[in-house]
Amino acid sequence: MSVGYSINDLLTPVVVIDETVMESNINVAQQYFNRIGRNFRPHIKTHKIPALASLQVAAGAKGINCQKISEAEVFADAGFTDILITFNMLGDARLDRLKALNAKVDLQVVADNGLVVEGLATRFNENAPLKVLVECDTGSERNGVQTPEEAVELAKQIDQKSGLTFHGLLTYPKPSSEADVEAFFAKTIDLLKREGLECPVVSHGGSPSLFDSDLVKCATEHRAGTYIFNDRSMVRAGMCDYEDCAMHVIATVVSRPTENRAVLDAGSKALTSDLLGFADHGRMIGYPEASIAKLSEEHAVVDLSRSQQKPQIGERVRIIPNHTCVVSNMFDKLVFHRDGVVTRIEPVSARGQVV
Amino acid sequence: MSVGYSINDLLTPVVVIDETVMESNINVAQQYFNRIGRNFRPHIKTHKIPALASLQVAAGAKGINCQKISEAEVFADAGFTDILITFNMLGDARLDRLKALNAKVDLQVVADNGLVVEGLATRFNENAPLKVLVECDTGSERNGVQTPEEAVELAKQIDQKSGLTFHGLLTYPKPSSEADVEAFFAKTIDLLKREGLECPVVSHGGSPSLFDSDLVKCATEHRAGTYIFNDRSMVRAGMCDYEDCAMHVIATVVSRPTENRAVLDAGSKALTSDLLGFADHGRMIGYPEASIAKLSEEHAVVDLSRSQQKPQIGERVRIIPNHTCVVSNMFDKLVFHRDGVVTRIEPVSARGQVV
């Protein structure tokens, strides 16, 4: 795994990132947000590599988005100073770490319920207040207050704490739900105004409908992670083409037990079992009719019954994974290349940081 | 994360292993194989921790089973001297590593096709020959020769190479297929005998029907991994009870956006997306009617609509994962405890070793 070598010499399975495609993905997204005049805050969950976040910030991103405090600490240590953590913070030890982090960087967190707000209030005071966004469930049915009225109640609760600053609204939306997001945000902003509450940040997000972000007119910011590498699910969403997928998993055909079965050396410990609604486990480049039908931990079983082309034992195949963000997290290092020549090997510094 | 602390003080999500349950699982399996007079070779893929393999060997296991060469190297460095790698070895760099490993430990590998045998033959000679088992597909439809006749042809090919020793047969069986395995092996052994080929090892495997291994009468060895921790899929297979599951993932309820929805801080980057045929993502202890319906990377969305009991925000819940072997591989360290008091923290030394 050395710089200057061909990626064809790397032992499989291995994750390779095409630098040229990645740079294009970074620039195309940033140019879109420049054009519509909106802040863009990349989510680092997709790569967990400070050097890549630096490229995103250099291209024009305003700060970064982390999902967990342990990720945020890695990126703060790497020098990032504008960090949003989009997770409810609970627990004494975690709140202590949050306080230490807030002393070091320009930090924002979210809350979607009063217990989280009460916990945050125990750790912060007016000398070093913490910025808190209210997370809104605009249709993705995960975290979030359910109505604009609930959002305003929580904003008021935050505003009443001397150590907390109500800083705005945030949603993790269902893809292609811009009208619903806009309606939820617009009504909430109107209600906040009546209460005399400022709402400096309105944070929309997601890669699948990134290029429709302008339809959410009241948003001030967009967050997205997957767009930097793209994957099979992004192609399905119409967000990009296969050529825009910067991450490939290279695997080797290790067996052809029958005419219509090939076995690869990449299983769920490389590709993960994330289906994201697909019936199989990734797209084999050059074999569009082959189906990666079944994964065990270290094997992929490929169904070739509909494929005229049948790969041979020893052949190296390239797979576009269903979901890139979970694949990075399986590996300690990612290999980068241009035109198949290794350019650098980056440690996945925040790999496994789930607390 | 310190020895002597309560596991209730650990930041979530965290994987905890009950030492007492684990020791019982190790002993019950080993006693079964002692009773039926069969070698037992634990598969280290489930834990990837040398200290646990030491417990398995101390209990009476004959050597260990690894799936990839990079795993085997970690365990050889940790002092294990009897290693079976159950994977077709291909590629110059990998064969070089295999040769180095064979010089260091008592090594066996598998092959299910002639190209793999030809590759192995280029690296080994009669001074330090390599033992090769023929992998047989007895119904699991993954790797393996398809018929006893094919097995014998491959055994002859191995036997003709001066650097290779035909050492026996191996299968990764479909669960509860003991009659099929016995029939395949018995016929192959008979054909081998007619060719004058010795077959010292006949290796059967799998945790789900581990305690039916005696039904495969001609087997000399059994391989299994999952049994050390057990999981929800092993309970479903009738292999154990929930009380025999040594691995729990502790998570915290971070949100209750609606009456029937709870959100946990453990997503697919902790539990993985492995369903193994289940409709949801693990069993929440104490909430048998709650369903972990949906995972994103750092969130689990729990459907409480059928659950009378509804966990509160801040509550810590314990999850028995669907599939324990993939969960270990997400974490750099596993925490061990007795009665909830941390006994040790072990690095998952072979985590991410997929080549």
XYZ file of C-alpha atoms in Angstrom:
710
model
C 0.000 0.000 0.000
C 2.519 2.631 -1.082
C 2.247 5.915 -2.934
C 3.128 5.546 -6.605
C 2.037 1.911 -6.862
C -0.817 0.778 -9.071
C -4.093 0.057 -7.309
C -4.004 -3.221 -9.250
C -1.202 -4.340 -6.936
C -3.196 -3.841 -3.728
C -4.368 -6.915 -1.868
C -8.139 -7.249 -1.961
C -10.628 -6.371 -0.654
C -9.586 -2.746 -0.617
C -11.432 0.570 -0.751
C -10.064 3.037 -3.292
C -11.104 6.660 -3.744
C -10.624 8.441 -7.060
C -9.255 11.876 -6.096
C -10.365 13.516 -9.344
C -13.957 12.357 -8.983
C -13.987 13.299 -5.295
C -12.672 16.800 -6.011
C -15.293 17.254 -8.683
C -18.034 16.160 -6.265
C -16.781 18.638 -3.654
C -16.628 21.487 -6.148
C -19.936 20.861 -7.897
C -21.823 20.858 -4.592
C -20.012 23.919 -3.247
C -20.594 25.851 -6.481
C -24.299 25.063 -6.251
C -24.488 26.489 -2.730
C -22.408 29.506 -3.725
C -24.867 30.105 -6.560
C -27.951 29.952 -4.344
C -26.205 31.927 -1.592
C -26.434 29.328 1.149
C -23.921 28.076 3.696
C -22.816 24.484 3.165
C -21.698 22.381 6.120
C -20.366 18.940 5.063
C -21.103 15.963 7.290
C -17.858 14.147 8.064
C -19.581 10.821 8.918
C -19.020 9.734 5.308
C -15.220 9.818 5.430
C -14.167 10.508 9.060
C -10.866 11.859 7.669
C -9.693 15.374 8.671
C -7.678 15.812 5.446
C -10.879 15.445 3.423
C -12.801 17.882 5.597
C -9.952 20.334 4.963
C -10.587 20.016 1.220
C -14.276 20.668 1.808
C -13.584 23.754 3.912
C -10.966 25.010 1.438
C -13.607 24.748 -1.294
C -15.856 27.073 0.689
C -17.737 25.017 3.258
C -18.763 26.817 6.450
C -17.638 24.497 9.222
C -18.370 20.799 9.586
C -21.128 18.549 10.879
C -20.411 15.590 13.179
C -22.908 13.055 14.489
C -21.231 12.086 17.771
C -19.072 13.902 20.314
C -16.215 11.431 19.873
C -16.089 12.298 16.155
C -16.177 16.009 16.949
C -13.251 15.647 19.356
C -11.132 14.022 16.634
C -11.872 16.898 14.267
C -11.338 19.561 16.927
C -7.945 18.013 17.674
C -7.219 18.222 13.939
C -7.829 21.977 14.032
C -11.448 22.425 12.968
C -13.066 25.317 14.819
C -16.693 25.445 13.607
C -18.501 22.229 14.530
C -22.165 21.256 14.662
C -23.033 17.991 16.444
C -26.456 16.788 15.315
C -27.212 14.507 18.235
C -29.090 14.787 21.525
C -26.459 14.894 24.280
C -27.260 12.911 27.425
C -25.205 11.621 30.349
C -22.823 13.265 32.809
C -19.571 12.117 31.224
C -20.721 13.165 27.768
C -21.826 16.590 29.006
C -18.419 17.095 30.622
C -16.761 16.358 27.300
C -19.176 18.702 25.553
C -18.257 21.507 27.932
C -14.558 20.969 27.268
C -15.199 21.004 23.530
C -17.268 24.206 23.716
C -14.317 25.919 25.399
C -12.159 25.034 22.408
C -14.277 25.520 19.264
C -17.337 27.365 17.978
C -19.823 24.623 18.829
C -23.492 24.009 18.123
C -25.635 21.076 19.215
C -29.260 20.066 18.775
C -32.089 19.145 21.139
C -35.539 17.771 20.439
C -36.830 17.408 23.978
C -36.818 19.152 27.336
C -34.775 16.546 29.175
C -31.856 17.127 26.838
C -32.182 20.893 27.350
C -32.246 20.480 31.131
C -29.110 18.334 30.972
C -27.265 20.853 28.805
C -28.293 23.660 31.172
C -26.482 21.989 34.067
C -23.109 22.319 32.320
C -23.085 25.756 30.688
C -23.310 29.321 31.946
C -23.480 32.841 30.503
C -19.689 33.165 30.391
C -19.388 30.408 27.779
C -22.907 29.645 26.585
C -23.725 26.777 24.237
C -25.636 27.304 20.984
C -28.578 24.927 20.640
C -30.696 24.258 17.550
C -34.141 22.691 17.816
C -34.295 19.500 15.737
C -37.565 19.179 13.817
C -39.102 15.998 12.414
C -40.345 17.211 9.042
C -41.199 13.716 7.826
C -38.186 11.417 8.190
C -39.682 9.926 11.378
C -36.465 9.784 13.339
C -35.612 12.460 15.941
C -37.329 15.823 16.148
C -40.219 17.795 17.569
C -43.425 16.943 15.747
C -44.975 20.386 15.207
C -43.953 24.044 14.829
C -45.715 24.717 18.137
C -43.535 22.132 19.921
C -40.467 23.661 18.288
C -41.341 27.078 19.684
C -41.990 25.697 23.172
C -38.552 24.068 23.162
C -36.920 27.224 21.770
C -38.429 29.206 24.657
C -37.153 26.647 27.162
C -33.640 26.959 25.690
C -33.873 30.753 25.649
C -34.736 30.793 29.349
C -31.510 29.002 30.314
C -28.715 31.436 31.057
C -26.063 29.013 29.769
C -27.811 28.190 26.504
C -28.504 30.228 23.379
C -31.379 29.329 21.085
C -29.596 29.393 17.744
C -32.141 28.127 15.227
C -33.835 25.126 13.629
C -32.581 21.939 12.003
C -34.051 18.985 10.150
C -32.849 15.707 8.733
C -35.444 15.519 5.965
C -37.033 12.730 4.038
C -35.587 12.933 0.487
C -37.652 15.009 -1.970
C -39.789 16.573 0.759
C -38.737 20.187 0.229
C -42.298 21.551 0.313
C -42.969 19.901 3.688
C -39.684 21.173 5.112
C -40.340 24.702 3.876
C -43.859 24.696 5.340
C -42.654 23.430 8.745
C -39.771 25.895 8.927
C -41.763 28.901 7.653
C -44.538 28.402 10.171
C -42.052 27.894 13.018
C -40.080 31.012 12.085
C -43.301 33.004 12.042
C -44.291 31.726 15.495
C -40.786 32.412 16.842
C -40.990 35.987 15.564
C -44.223 36.516 17.477
C -42.402 35.351 20.605
C -39.579 37.775 19.884
C -37.066 34.967 19.323
C -34.294 35.398 16.750
C -33.583 32.369 14.542
C -30.153 32.878 12.974
C -29.707 29.352 11.596
C -32.205 27.267 9.618
C -30.407 24.051 8.726
C -31.665 21.758 5.986
C -29.779 18.627 4.920
C -29.233 15.436 2.989
C -27.358 14.320 -0.134
C -30.183 12.694 -2.141
C -31.934 15.982 -2.914
C -28.957 18.269 -2.316
C -29.471 20.097 -5.612
C -33.072 20.908 -4.659
C -31.985 22.678 -1.483
C -32.998 26.030 -3.004
C -36.636 24.900 -2.834
C -36.414 25.302 0.943
C -36.319 29.070 0.703
C -36.051 29.909 4.380
C -33.028 27.656 4.992
C -29.700 29.365 5.697
C -27.566 26.215 5.630
C -27.387 22.763 4.074
C -25.663 19.689 5.529
C -24.655 16.622 3.515
C -22.117 13.812 3.707
C -22.540 11.176 1.004
C -22.083 13.603 -1.919
C -18.277 13.612 -1.470
C -17.970 9.968 -2.593
C -21.476 9.184 -3.901
C -22.750 5.619 -4.148
C -25.321 3.380 -5.772
C -28.154 4.894 -3.719
C -27.227 8.394 -4.927
C -27.336 7.223 -8.553
C -30.788 5.752 -7.923
C -31.871 9.065 -6.385
C -30.846 10.825 -9.609
C -28.242 12.823 -7.685
C -25.315 11.639 -9.844
C -24.147 9.080 -12.416
C -22.061 5.966 -11.795
C -19.038 7.910 -13.091
C -19.463 10.294 -10.148
C -18.946 7.518 -7.595
C -15.460 8.135 -6.193
C -15.420 5.053 -3.948
C -14.908 1.589 -5.365
C -14.347 -1.610 -3.432
C -11.903 -3.814 -5.347
C -12.463 -7.526 -4.783
C -11.106 -10.729 -6.306
C -13.095 -13.639 -7.723
C -11.864 -16.530 -5.577
C -14.198 -19.271 -6.767
C -16.585 -20.192 -9.580
C -18.210 -23.277 -8.046
C -20.918 -23.418 -10.733
C -21.610 -21.873 -14.130
C -23.781 -19.170 -12.591
C -22.054 -18.574 -9.262
C -18.981 -16.492 -8.530
C -17.594 -15.915 -5.040
C -15.703 -12.725 -4.153
C -13.388 -12.054 -1.214
C -15.423 -9.045 -0.008
C -18.233 -9.809 2.426
C -20.236 -7.895 4.993
C -17.027 -6.975 6.837
C -16.052 -4.919 3.767
C -19.290 -3.917 2.001
C -21.566 -3.997 5.091
C -25.108 -5.381 4.881
C -26.726 -2.000 4.208
C -29.277 -2.596 1.466
C -30.931 0.868 1.462
C -33.856 -0.696 -0.360
C -31.789 -2.544 -2.967
C -32.274 -6.277 -3.455
C -28.530 -6.924 -3.601
C -25.217 -5.696 -2.264
C -23.667 -3.265 -4.733
C -23.053 -2.855 -8.436
C -20.210 -4.722 -10.138
C -18.673 -2.436 -12.745
C -18.656 -4.080 -16.171
C -21.179 -6.710 -15.065
C -24.479 -4.830 -14.942
C -26.549 -8.041 -14.970
C -24.548 -9.763 -12.238
C -26.187 -9.618 -8.811
C -24.241 -9.650 -5.539
C -26.974 -11.796 -4.085
C -25.667 -12.870 -0.694
C -22.976 -11.766 1.728
C -21.394 -13.657 4.527
C -18.679 -12.037 6.582
C -15.818 -12.519 4.134
C -17.544 -13.836 0.999
C -19.913 -12.347 -1.562
C -21.915 -14.812 -3.620
C -22.641 -13.404 -7.079
C -25.548 -14.689 -9.155
C -24.460 -14.739 -12.810
C -27.577 -16.403 -14.189
C -28.642 -13.250 -16.050
C -25.112 -12.177 -16.947
C -23.673 -13.090 -20.356
C -20.240 -12.022 -19.143
C -18.903 -14.242 -16.392
C -15.801 -13.181 -14.466
C -12.998 -15.709 -14.093
C -11.218 -16.944 -10.969
C -8.450 -14.511 -10.079
C -10.123 -11.585 -11.842
C -10.295 -8.319 -9.905
C -13.709 -6.675 -9.967
C -14.769 -3.214 -8.815
C -17.913 -2.662 -6.819
C -19.868 0.546 -6.277
C -21.285 0.038 -2.786
C -24.928 0.647 -1.923
C -23.936 3.020 0.876
C -20.540 4.638 1.028
C -20.745 6.120 4.563
C -20.786 2.748 6.276
C -18.016 1.246 4.129
C -15.425 3.877 5.155
C -16.163 2.996 8.758
C -15.084 -0.638 8.251
C -11.508 0.239 7.296
C -8.615 1.712 9.280
C -7.239 3.355 6.133
C -8.556 4.451 2.750
C -6.396 4.403 -0.381
C -6.584 7.362 -2.782
C -5.554 7.335 -6.426
C -5.457 9.238 -9.702
C -5.851 7.164 -12.850
C -5.104 4.064 -10.818
C -1.855 5.304 -9.259
C -1.886 5.543 -5.460
C -1.597 9.192 -4.358
C -1.937 8.792 -0.598
C -3.218 6.566 2.178
C -5.283 8.293 4.845
C -6.125 6.880 8.268
C -9.878 6.925 8.941
C -9.200 8.883 12.118
C -12.728 8.888 13.527
C -13.484 5.281 12.560
C -15.554 3.513 15.188
C -16.161 6.726 17.150
C -19.770 6.079 18.098
C -20.140 7.591 21.587
C -13.719 2.528 30.613
C -11.733 1.271 33.604
C -11.540 -2.029 35.411
C -13.653 -2.028 38.565
C -16.192 0.490 37.291
C -19.841 -0.365 36.751
C -20.880 -0.957 33.157
C -23.693 1.492 33.950
C -21.089 4.262 33.920
C -19.867 3.531 30.393
C -20.779 5.969 27.648
C -23.155 4.421 25.143
C -23.285 2.741 22.730
C -20.924 0.150 24.134
C -20.476 -3.590 23.684
C -20.201 -5.560 26.911
C -19.347 -9.237 27.281
C -20.428 -11.201 30.336
C -17.357 -13.276 31.255
C -19.359 -15.868 33.187
C -21.730 -16.523 30.300
C -18.842 -16.602 27.822
C -16.877 -19.097 29.923
C -19.940 -21.294 30.192
C -20.426 -21.178 26.409
C -16.780 -22.164 25.867
C -16.985 -25.032 28.339
C -20.338 -26.439 27.269
C -19.224 -26.669 23.639
C -15.824 -28.146 24.494
C -17.375 -30.724 26.828
C -19.726 -31.784 24.040
C -16.807 -32.373 21.668
C -14.825 -34.154 24.369
C -17.821 -36.417 24.903
C -18.195 -37.318 21.229
C -14.416 -37.610 20.808
C -13.974 -34.946 18.151
C -11.445 -32.151 17.744
C -12.893 -28.670 18.134
C -11.301 -25.737 16.324
C -12.903 -22.372 17.280
C -13.274 -19.733 14.577
C -11.775 -16.461 15.807
C -13.804 -14.276 13.387
C -16.401 -13.824 16.130
C -14.108 -12.046 18.584
C -10.758 -11.393 16.812
C -9.150 -11.241 20.277
C -6.114 -13.470 21.050
C -6.899 -13.530 24.791
C -10.252 -15.173 24.051
C -8.730 -17.724 21.700
C -6.345 -18.574 24.550
C -9.345 -19.375 26.751
C -10.755 -21.588 24.007
C -7.463 -23.457 23.581
C -7.014 -23.770 27.354
C -10.465 -25.372 27.515
C -9.314 -28.036 25.067
C -9.668 -26.652 21.549
C -7.266 -28.038 18.939
C -5.910 -24.948 17.227
C -7.868 -22.082 15.728
C -9.666 -21.219 12.509
C -9.150 -17.874 10.733
C -10.927 -16.654 7.623
C -8.256 -14.361 6.173
C -4.455 -14.351 6.149
C -4.298 -10.958 7.862
C -6.284 -12.396 10.793
C -4.021 -15.437 10.921
C -0.911 -13.233 11.060
C -2.300 -11.384 14.095
C -2.918 -14.675 15.882
C 0.446 -16.149 14.865
C 2.131 -13.038 16.275
C 0.160 -13.638 19.480
C 1.687 -17.112 19.771
C -0.880 -19.458 18.217
C 0.829 -22.314 16.403
C -1.992 -24.412 14.890
C -3.961 -22.354 12.375
C -6.440 -23.253 9.643
C -7.327 -20.523 7.128
C -10.614 -21.368 5.423
C -10.203 -19.196 2.347
C -8.954 -19.673 -1.203
C -5.573 -17.935 -1.416
C -4.894 -15.990 -4.609
C -2.408 -13.299 -5.604
C 1.385 -13.056 -5.471
C 1.640 -10.836 -2.395
C -0.806 -12.997 -0.463
C 1.030 -16.194 -1.391
C 4.300 -14.654 -0.190
C 2.684 -13.909 3.153
C 1.272 -17.421 3.280
C 4.727 -18.884 2.734
C 6.143 -16.782 5.570
C 3.307 -17.886 7.840
C 3.799 -21.572 6.980
C 7.420 -21.270 8.085
C 6.234 -20.089 11.480
C 3.185 -22.169 12.442
C 1.466 -25.467 11.704
C -0.714 -24.151 8.885
C -3.579 -25.544 6.830
C -5.493 -23.844 4.032
C -8.344 -24.817 1.732
C -8.837 -24.897 -2.029
C -11.932 -25.527 -4.098
C -10.496 -25.111 -7.584
C -7.420 -25.913 -9.643
C -6.290 -22.327 -10.127
C -5.893 -21.905 -6.389
C -3.924 -25.172 -6.214
C -1.643 -24.075 -9.067
C -0.995 -20.766 -7.290
C -0.161 -22.483 -3.999
C 2.172 -24.884 -5.820
C 4.331 -21.990 -7.030
C 5.257 -21.020 -3.467
C 5.839 -24.263 -1.588
C 8.263 -27.157 -1.923
C 8.898 -30.533 -0.285
C 11.146 -29.012 2.385
C 8.262 -27.051 3.897
C 5.095 -28.330 2.266
C 1.681 -26.756 2.834
C -1.313 -28.784 4.012
C -4.369 -28.248 1.832
C -7.960 -29.332 2.504
C -10.508 -29.577 -0.290
C -13.508 -27.365 0.453
C -16.810 -29.052 -0.404
C -20.156 -27.365 -1.062
C -22.522 -29.687 0.784
C -25.505 -27.357 0.384
C -24.638 -23.877 1.664
C -24.099 -22.671 -1.925
C -21.016 -20.615 -1.229
C -17.510 -21.960 -1.991
C -16.743 -25.599 -2.597
C -16.511 -28.379 -5.145
C -19.955 -29.560 -6.139
C -19.547 -33.354 -6.080
C -17.448 -36.063 -4.404
C -15.937 -36.798 -7.822
C -14.754 -33.183 -8.167
C -13.345 -33.356 -4.643
C -11.272 -36.405 -5.544
C -9.993 -34.813 -8.757
C -8.818 -31.778 -6.797
C -7.286 -33.975 -4.076
C -5.289 -35.797 -6.758
C -4.118 -32.497 -8.232
C -2.934 -31.384 -4.770
C -1.274 -34.735 -4.131
C 0.710 -34.429 -7.356
C 2.330 -31.147 -6.267
C 5.596 -31.730 -4.454
C 5.095 -28.664 -2.247
C 1.529 -29.467 -1.231
C 0.041 -32.172 0.970
C -3.559 -33.257 0.536
C -4.728 -33.134 4.130
C -8.469 -33.782 3.996
C -11.943 -32.373 3.409
C -13.843 -29.379 4.774
C -17.328 -27.949 4.529
C -19.163 -24.865 5.679
C -22.568 -26.521 5.917
C -26.102 -25.292 5.685
C -27.537 -25.491 9.235
C -29.342 -28.753 10.046
C -28.003 -30.560 6.984
C -26.018 -33.245 8.792
C -27.342 -36.102 6.641
C -26.279 -34.324 3.435
C -22.842 -33.549 4.852
C -22.346 -37.130 6.013
C -23.391 -38.502 2.618
C -21.044 -36.148 0.720
C -18.088 -36.842 2.997
C -18.629 -40.619 3.200
C -18.789 -40.996 -0.555
C -15.716 -38.806 -1.057
C -13.708 -40.705 1.549
C -14.618 -43.954 -0.153
C -13.505 -42.639 -3.561
C -10.283 -41.264 -2.056
C -9.517 -44.662 -0.550
C -9.849 -46.281 -3.964
C -7.291 -43.773 -5.240
C -4.995 -44.634 -2.361
C -5.270 -41.153 -0.852
C -5.182 -40.703 2.929
C -7.706 -38.238 4.382
C -6.534 -37.343 7.899
C -8.902 -34.404 8.470
C -12.645 -34.237 7.812
C -13.756 -30.808 9.001
C -17.404 -30.005 9.668
C -18.536 -26.656 11.067
C -21.042 -24.058 12.162
C -22.573 -22.858 15.431
C -26.313 -23.231 14.670
C -26.241 -27.029 14.733
C -23.042 -27.431 16.735
C -24.646 -29.903 19.137
C -25.676 -32.128 16.216
C -22.096 -32.468 15.018
C -22.077 -36.125 16.121
C -24.588 -36.873 13.347
C -21.757 -36.345 10.867
C -20.061 -39.567 11.866
C -17.049 -39.403 9.561
C -16.003 -35.898 10.674
C -12.802 -35.613 12.719
C -13.137 -31.920 13.553
C -15.737 -29.204 14.093
C -15.254 -25.460 13.562
C -17.499 -22.778 15.071
C -17.271 -19.110 16.046
C -20.575 -17.619 17.174
C -21.090 -20.064 20.074
C -18.607 -18.151 22.288
C -20.934 -15.125 22.561
C -24.184 -16.414 21.016
C -26.790 -14.026 19.613
C -30.418 -13.678 18.629
C -29.945 -15.919 15.583
C -28.534 -18.704 17.776
C -31.570 -18.495 20.071
C -33.832 -18.761 17.027
C -31.840 -21.802 15.872
C -32.550 -23.468 19.228
C -28.819 -23.533 19.978
C -29.145 -21.554 23.241
C -31.411 -19.330 25.340
C -31.317 -15.547 25.648
C -29.506 -16.021 28.978
C -26.644 -17.656 27.070
C -25.992 -14.519 25.013
C -22.762 -13.085 26.451
C -22.730 -9.985 24.231
C -25.045 -7.066 24.894
C -24.977 -3.679 23.230
C -25.904 -1.013 25.775
C -27.638 2.007 24.247
C -29.412 5.088 25.594
C -32.888 6.319 24.705
C -32.152 9.820 23.389
C -35.595 10.797 22.130
C -39.268 9.861 22.374
C -40.666 12.021 19.567
C -44.066 10.295 19.671
C -45.986 7.959 21.962
C -44.898 4.921 19.974
C -41.411 5.909 18.847
C -38.166 5.763 20.792
C -34.777 6.646 19.318
C -31.572 5.009 20.583
C -27.970 6.155 20.144
C -26.889 2.845 18.539
C -27.251 2.645 14.763
C -25.773 0.574 11.972
C -22.270 1.696 12.965
C -22.763 -0.204 16.245
C -25.309 -2.979 15.567
C -24.598 -3.373 11.810
C -27.439 -3.936 9.333
C -27.174 -7.739 9.420
C -30.746 -9.014 9.587
C -30.030 -12.768 9.189
C -33.672 -13.200 8.246
C -35.100 -11.171 11.127
C -37.500 -8.310 10.392
C -35.760 -5.992 12.854
C -32.386 -5.180 14.330
C -31.976 -6.996 17.636
C -33.889 -7.813 20.791
C -34.293 -5.194 23.518
C -34.038 -6.938 26.878
C -37.096 -6.225 29.025
C -39.076 -4.969 26.026
C -39.968 -8.129 24.124
C -42.726 -6.390 22.128
C -40.586 -3.405 21.132
C -39.179 -3.620 17.612
C -35.911 -1.993 16.544
C -37.535 -1.177 13.243
C -35.049 1.042 11.450
C -31.372 1.887 11.727
C -29.514 4.832 10.371
C -25.814 5.158 11.018
C -26.032 6.464 14.590
C -29.741 6.116 15.435
C -32.084 3.187 16.008
C -35.784 3.918 15.652
C -37.816 1.666 17.947
C -41.473 0.939 17.244
C -43.306 0.774 20.585
C -46.805 0.412 19.174
C -47.133 -3.169 20.445
C -45.195 -2.566 23.651
C -47.076 -1.783 26.869
C -43.792 -0.813 28.508
C -42.263 2.280 26.948
C -38.696 3.266 27.846
C -38.066 6.846 28.923
C -35.561 9.388 27.604
C -32.215 8.823 29.299
C -32.941 5.173 30.046
C -30.189 2.684 29.217
C -31.392 -0.372 27.322
C -29.578 -3.601 26.490
C -29.775 -5.179 23.078
C -28.996 -8.745 22.039
C -27.731 -8.285 18.481
C -28.957 -10.377 15.563
C -25.384 -11.357 14.694
C -22.562 -11.082 17.173
C -19.613 -11.720 14.792
C -20.114 -8.512 12.846
C -20.682 -6.342 15.929
C -17.251 -7.132 17.446
C -15.701 -6.004 14.185
C -17.175 -2.487 14.528
C -15.338 -1.714 17.768
C -11.661 -1.180 18.564
C -12.174 -2.553 22.077
C -14.646 -4.810 23.857
C -15.509 -4.371 27.532
C -15.791 -7.476 29.728
C -17.635 -7.700 33.037
C -18.837 -9.939 35.832
C -22.151 -8.998 37.417
C -21.867 -5.575 35.824
C -18.380 -4.760 37.122
C -15.749 -4.210 34.413
C -13.105 -6.960 34.552
C -10.990 -6.025 31.537
C -10.954 -4.177 28.243
C -9.538 -6.089 25.298
C -8.425 -4.586 21.986
C -10.100 -6.298 19.026
C -6.661 -7.004 17.583
C -7.746 -8.417 14.229
C -10.555 -5.903 13.693
C -10.840 -4.830 10.076
C -8.345 -7.473 8.903
C -10.090 -8.465 5.687
C -7.255 -9.229 3.250
